[in-house]
PDB file of C-alpha atoms in Angstrom:
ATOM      1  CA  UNK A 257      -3.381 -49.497  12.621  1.00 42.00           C
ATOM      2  CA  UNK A 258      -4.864 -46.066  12.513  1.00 56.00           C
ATOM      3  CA  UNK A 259      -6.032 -45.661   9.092  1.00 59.00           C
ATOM      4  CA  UNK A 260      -8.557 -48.433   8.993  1.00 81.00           C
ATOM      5  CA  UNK A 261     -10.649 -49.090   5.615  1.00 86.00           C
ATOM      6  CA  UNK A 262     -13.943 -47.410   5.512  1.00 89.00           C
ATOM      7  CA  UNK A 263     -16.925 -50.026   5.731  1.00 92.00           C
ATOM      8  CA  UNK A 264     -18.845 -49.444   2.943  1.00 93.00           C
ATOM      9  CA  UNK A 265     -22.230 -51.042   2.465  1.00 94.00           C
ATOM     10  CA  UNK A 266     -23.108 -51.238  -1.284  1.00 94.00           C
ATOM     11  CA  UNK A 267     -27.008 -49.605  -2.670  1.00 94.00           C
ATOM     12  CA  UNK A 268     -28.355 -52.722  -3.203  1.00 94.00           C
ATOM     13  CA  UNK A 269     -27.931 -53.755   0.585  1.00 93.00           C
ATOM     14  CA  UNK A 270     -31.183 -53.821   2.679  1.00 94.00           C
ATOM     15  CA  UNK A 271     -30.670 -54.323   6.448  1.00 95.00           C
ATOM     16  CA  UNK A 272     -32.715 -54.998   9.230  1.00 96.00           C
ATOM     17  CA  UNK A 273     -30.669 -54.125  12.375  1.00 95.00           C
ATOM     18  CA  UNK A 274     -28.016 -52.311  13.847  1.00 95.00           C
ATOM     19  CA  UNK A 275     -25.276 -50.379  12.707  1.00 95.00           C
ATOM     20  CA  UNK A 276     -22.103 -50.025  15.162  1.00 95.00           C
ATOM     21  CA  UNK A 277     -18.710 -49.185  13.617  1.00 94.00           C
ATOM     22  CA  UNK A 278     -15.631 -47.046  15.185  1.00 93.00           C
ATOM     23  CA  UNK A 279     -14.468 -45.715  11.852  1.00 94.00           C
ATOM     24  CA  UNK A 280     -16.039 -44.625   8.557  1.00 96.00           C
ATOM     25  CA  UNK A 281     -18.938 -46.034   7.465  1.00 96.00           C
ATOM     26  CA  UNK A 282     -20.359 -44.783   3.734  1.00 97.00           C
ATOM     27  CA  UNK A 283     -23.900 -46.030   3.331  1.00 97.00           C
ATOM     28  CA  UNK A 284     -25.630 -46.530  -0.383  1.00 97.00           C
ATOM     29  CA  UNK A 285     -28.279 -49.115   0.677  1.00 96.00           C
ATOM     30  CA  UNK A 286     -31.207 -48.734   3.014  1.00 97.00           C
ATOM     31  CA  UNK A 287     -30.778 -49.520   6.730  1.00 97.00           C
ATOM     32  CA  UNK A 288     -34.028 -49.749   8.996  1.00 97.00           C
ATOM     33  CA  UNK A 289     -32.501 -49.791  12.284  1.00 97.00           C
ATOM     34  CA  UNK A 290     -30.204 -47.185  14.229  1.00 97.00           C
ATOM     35  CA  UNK A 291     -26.891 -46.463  12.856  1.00 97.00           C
ATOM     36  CA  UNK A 292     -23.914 -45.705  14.707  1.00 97.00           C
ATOM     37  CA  UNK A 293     -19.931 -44.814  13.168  1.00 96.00           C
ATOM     38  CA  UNK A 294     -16.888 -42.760  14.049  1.00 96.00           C
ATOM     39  CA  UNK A 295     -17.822 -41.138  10.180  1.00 97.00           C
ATOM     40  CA  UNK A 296     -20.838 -41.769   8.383  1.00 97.00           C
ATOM     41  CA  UNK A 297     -21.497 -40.939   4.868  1.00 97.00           C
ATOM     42  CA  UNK A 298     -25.207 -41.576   3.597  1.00 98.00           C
ATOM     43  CA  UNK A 299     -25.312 -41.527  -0.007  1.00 97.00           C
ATOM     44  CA  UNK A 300     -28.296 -39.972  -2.400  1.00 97.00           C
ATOM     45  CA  UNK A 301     -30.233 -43.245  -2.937  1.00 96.00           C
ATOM     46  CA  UNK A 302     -29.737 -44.307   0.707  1.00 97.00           C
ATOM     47  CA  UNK A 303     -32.121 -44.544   3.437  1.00 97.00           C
ATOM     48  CA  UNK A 304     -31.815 -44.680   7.381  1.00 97.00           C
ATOM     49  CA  UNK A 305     -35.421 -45.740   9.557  1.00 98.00           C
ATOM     50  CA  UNK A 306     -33.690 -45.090  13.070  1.00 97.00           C
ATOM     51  CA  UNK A 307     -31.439 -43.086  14.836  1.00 97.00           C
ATOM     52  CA  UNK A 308     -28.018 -41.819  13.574  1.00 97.00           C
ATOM     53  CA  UNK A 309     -25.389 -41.246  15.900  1.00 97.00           C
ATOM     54  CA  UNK A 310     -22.095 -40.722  14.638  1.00 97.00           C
ATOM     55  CA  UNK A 311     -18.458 -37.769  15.292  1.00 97.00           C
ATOM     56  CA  UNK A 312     -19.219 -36.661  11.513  1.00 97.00           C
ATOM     57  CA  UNK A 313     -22.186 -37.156   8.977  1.00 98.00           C
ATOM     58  CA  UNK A 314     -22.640 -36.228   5.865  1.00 98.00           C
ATOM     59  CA  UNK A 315     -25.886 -36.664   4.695  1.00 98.00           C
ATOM     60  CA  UNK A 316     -27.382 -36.901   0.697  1.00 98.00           C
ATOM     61  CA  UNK A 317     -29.932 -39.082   1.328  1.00 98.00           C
ATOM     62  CA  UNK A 318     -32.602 -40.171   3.657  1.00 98.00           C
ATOM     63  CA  UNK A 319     -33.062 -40.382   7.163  1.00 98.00           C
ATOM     64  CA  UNK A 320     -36.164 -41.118   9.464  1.00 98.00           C
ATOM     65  CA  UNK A 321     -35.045 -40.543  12.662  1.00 97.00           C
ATOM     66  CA  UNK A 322     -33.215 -38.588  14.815  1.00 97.00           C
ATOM     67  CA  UNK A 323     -29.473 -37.179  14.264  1.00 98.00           C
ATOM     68  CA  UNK A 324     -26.675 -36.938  16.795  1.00 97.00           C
ATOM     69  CA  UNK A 325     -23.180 -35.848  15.993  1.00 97.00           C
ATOM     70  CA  UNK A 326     -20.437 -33.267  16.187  1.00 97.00           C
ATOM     71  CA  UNK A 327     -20.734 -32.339  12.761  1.00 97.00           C
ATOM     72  CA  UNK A 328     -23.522 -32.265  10.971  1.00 97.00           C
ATOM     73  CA  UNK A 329     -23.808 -31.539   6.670  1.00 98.00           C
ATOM     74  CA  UNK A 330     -26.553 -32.143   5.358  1.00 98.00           C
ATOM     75  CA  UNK A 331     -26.266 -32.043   1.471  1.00 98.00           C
ATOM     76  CA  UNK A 332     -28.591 -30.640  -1.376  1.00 97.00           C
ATOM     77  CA  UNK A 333     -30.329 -33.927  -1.646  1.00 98.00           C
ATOM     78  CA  UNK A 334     -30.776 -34.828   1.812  1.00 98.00           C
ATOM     79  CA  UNK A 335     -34.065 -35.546   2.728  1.00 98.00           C
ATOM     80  CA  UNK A 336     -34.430 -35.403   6.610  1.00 98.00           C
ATOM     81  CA  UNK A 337     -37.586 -36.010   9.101  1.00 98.00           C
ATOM     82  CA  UNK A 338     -36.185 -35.874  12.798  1.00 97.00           C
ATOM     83  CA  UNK A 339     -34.392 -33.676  15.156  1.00 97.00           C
ATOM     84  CA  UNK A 340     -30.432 -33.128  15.181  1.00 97.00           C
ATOM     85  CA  UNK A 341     -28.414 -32.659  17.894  1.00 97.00           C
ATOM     86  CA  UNK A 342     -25.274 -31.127  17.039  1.00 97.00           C
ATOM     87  CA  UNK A 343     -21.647 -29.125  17.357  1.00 97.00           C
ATOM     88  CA  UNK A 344     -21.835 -28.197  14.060  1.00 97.00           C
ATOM     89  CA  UNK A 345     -23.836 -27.650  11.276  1.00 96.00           C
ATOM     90  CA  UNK A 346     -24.222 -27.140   7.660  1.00 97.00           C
ATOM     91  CA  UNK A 347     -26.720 -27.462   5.297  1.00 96.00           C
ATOM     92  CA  UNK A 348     -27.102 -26.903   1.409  1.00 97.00           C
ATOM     93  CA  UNK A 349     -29.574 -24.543  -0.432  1.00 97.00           C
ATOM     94  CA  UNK A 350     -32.017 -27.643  -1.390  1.00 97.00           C
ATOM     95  CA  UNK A 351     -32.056 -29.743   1.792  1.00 97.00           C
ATOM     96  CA  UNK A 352     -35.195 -31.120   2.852  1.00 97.00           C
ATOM     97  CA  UNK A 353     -35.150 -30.900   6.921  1.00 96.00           C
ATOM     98  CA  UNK A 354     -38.709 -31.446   8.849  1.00 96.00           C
ATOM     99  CA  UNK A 355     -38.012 -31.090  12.676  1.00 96.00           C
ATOM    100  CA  UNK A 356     -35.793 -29.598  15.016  1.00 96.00           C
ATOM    101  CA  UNK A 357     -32.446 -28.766  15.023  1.00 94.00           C
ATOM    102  CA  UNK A 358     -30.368 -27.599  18.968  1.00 96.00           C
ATOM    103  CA  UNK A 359     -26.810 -27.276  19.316  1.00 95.00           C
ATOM    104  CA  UNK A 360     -25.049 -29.098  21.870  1.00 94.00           C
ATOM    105  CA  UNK A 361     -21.399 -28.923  23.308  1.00 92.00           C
ATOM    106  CA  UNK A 362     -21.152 -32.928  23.139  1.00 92.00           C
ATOM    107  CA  UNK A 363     -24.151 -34.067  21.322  1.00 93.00           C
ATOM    108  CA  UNK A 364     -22.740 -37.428  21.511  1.00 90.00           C
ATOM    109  CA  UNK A 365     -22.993 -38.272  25.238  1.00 86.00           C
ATOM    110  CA  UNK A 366     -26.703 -35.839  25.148  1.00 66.00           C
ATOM    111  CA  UNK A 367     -29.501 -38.452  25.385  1.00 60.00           C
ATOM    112  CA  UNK A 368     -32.607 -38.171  23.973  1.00 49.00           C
ATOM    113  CA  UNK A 369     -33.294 -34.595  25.607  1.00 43.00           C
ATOM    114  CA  UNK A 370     -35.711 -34.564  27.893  1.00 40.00           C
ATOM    115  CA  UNK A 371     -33.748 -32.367  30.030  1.00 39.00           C
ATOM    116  CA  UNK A 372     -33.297 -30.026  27.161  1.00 40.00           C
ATOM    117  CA  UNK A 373     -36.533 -30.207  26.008  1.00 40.00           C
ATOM    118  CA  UNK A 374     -38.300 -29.015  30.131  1.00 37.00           C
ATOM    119  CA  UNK A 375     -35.029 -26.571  29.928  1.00 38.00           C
ATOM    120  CA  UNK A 376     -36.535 -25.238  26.974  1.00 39.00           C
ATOM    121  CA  UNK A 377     -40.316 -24.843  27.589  1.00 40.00           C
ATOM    122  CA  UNK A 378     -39.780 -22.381  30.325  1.00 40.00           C
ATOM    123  CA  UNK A 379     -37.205 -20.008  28.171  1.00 38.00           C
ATOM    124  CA  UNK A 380     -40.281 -19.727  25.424  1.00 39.00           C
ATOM    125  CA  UNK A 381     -42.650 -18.612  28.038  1.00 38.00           C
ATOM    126  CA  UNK A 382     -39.967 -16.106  29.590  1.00 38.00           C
ATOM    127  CA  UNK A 383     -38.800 -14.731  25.995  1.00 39.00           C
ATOM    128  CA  UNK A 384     -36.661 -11.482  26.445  1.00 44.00           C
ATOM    129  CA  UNK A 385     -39.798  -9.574  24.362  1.00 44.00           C
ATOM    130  CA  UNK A 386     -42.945 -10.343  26.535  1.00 44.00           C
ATOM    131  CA  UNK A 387     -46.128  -9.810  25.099  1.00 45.00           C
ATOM    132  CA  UNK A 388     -47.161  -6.631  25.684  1.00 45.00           C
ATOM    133  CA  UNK A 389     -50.074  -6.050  27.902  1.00 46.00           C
ATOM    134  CA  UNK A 390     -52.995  -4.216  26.212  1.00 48.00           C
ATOM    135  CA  UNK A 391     -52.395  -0.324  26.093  1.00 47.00           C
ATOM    136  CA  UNK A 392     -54.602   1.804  29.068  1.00 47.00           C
ATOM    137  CA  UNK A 393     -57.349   3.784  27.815  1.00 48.00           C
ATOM    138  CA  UNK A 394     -57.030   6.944  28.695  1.00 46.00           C
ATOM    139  CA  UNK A 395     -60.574   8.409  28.270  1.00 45.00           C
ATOM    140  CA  UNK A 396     -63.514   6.931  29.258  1.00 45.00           C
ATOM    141  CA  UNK A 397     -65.371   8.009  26.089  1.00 45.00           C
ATOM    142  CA  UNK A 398     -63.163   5.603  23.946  1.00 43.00           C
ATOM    143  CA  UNK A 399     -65.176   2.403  22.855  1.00 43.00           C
ATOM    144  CA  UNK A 400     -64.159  -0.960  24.453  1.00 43.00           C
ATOM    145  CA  UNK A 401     -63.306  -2.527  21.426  1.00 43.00           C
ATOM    146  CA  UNK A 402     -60.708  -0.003  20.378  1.00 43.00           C
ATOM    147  CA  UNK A 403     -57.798   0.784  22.467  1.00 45.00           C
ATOM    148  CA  UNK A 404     -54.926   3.079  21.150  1.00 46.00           C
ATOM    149  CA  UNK A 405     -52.300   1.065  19.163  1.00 47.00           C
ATOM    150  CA  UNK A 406     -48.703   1.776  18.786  1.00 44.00           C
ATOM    151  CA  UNK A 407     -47.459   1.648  15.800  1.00 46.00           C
ATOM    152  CA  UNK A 408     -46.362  -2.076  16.335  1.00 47.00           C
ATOM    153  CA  UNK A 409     -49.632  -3.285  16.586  1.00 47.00           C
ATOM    154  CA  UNK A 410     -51.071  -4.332  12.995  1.00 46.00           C
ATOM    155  CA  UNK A 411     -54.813  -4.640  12.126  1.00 47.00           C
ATOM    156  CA  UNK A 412     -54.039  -7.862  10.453  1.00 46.00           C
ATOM    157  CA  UNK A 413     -52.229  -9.050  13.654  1.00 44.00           C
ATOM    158  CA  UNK A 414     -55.292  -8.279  16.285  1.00 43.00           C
ATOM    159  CA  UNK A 415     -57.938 -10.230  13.475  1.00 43.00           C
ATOM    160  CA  UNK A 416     -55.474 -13.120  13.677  1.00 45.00           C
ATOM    161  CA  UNK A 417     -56.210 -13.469  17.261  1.00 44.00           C
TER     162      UNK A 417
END
């Protein structure tokens, strides 16, 4: 009873819902709704409009949405706009990925991350590299609009400011 037949939803399929399975689910068609499996394959012409939650996912087409899972791959034709939350993960010289990507012990049972995300804010503002503070002039003669630069500090990076 443990090896179960994957559920496999055929390209020409169009559905407008919900996705729960257990086991494997391989996806060809285009699902606007949130999909959730034990295993999910989404294949090159596929599309997903909603979250994806799922142990493993391999990824060749489209998804809209954010990603949960364990293990992540996303293939050379994957075309992804959303975060991913994951244990694991791969990705293929040729992926498309727009958003961010965290790692997470159990991605699974990690809600949508607002804890993460206030957890994070104050770890970009207390970087282990502070900016540093302007160097001291040492002589008064020196002009106010020059102070004396390391060699870290770049022409091109002070006109940037």
């Amino acid at each position: 009873m443990k090896s179960k037949a994957p559920s496999i939803l055929s390209s020409d399929l169009v559905l407008n819902g919900s996705i729960v399975a257990e086991g494997e689910v391989q996806l060809d068609g285009s699902v606007e709704g949130d999909v959730r499996a034990g295993s999910l394959t989404i294949g090159e012409e596929a599309s997903v409009n909603g979250e994806v939650i799922a142990d493993t996912v391999v990824i060749r087409g489209r998804v809209t949405g954010s990603i949960r899972a364990r293990q992540v791959q996303l293939a050379s034709t994957a075309r992804i706009e959303g975060d991913i939350v994951h244990s694991a993960l791969s990705v293929e010289s040729g992926a498309f990925f727009d958003g961010h990507c965290r790692h997470a012990s159990d991605p699974l049972s990690d809600r949508t991350s607002s804890p993460a995300k206030s957890s994070g804010a104050p770890s970009q503002s207390t970087s282990p590299a502070p900016a540093r503070p302007a160097a001291p002039t040492s002589s008064p003669s020196s002009s106010s609009s020059t102070t004396s630069q390391s060699p870290l500090d770049m022409p091109t990076a002070k006109s940037a400011n």
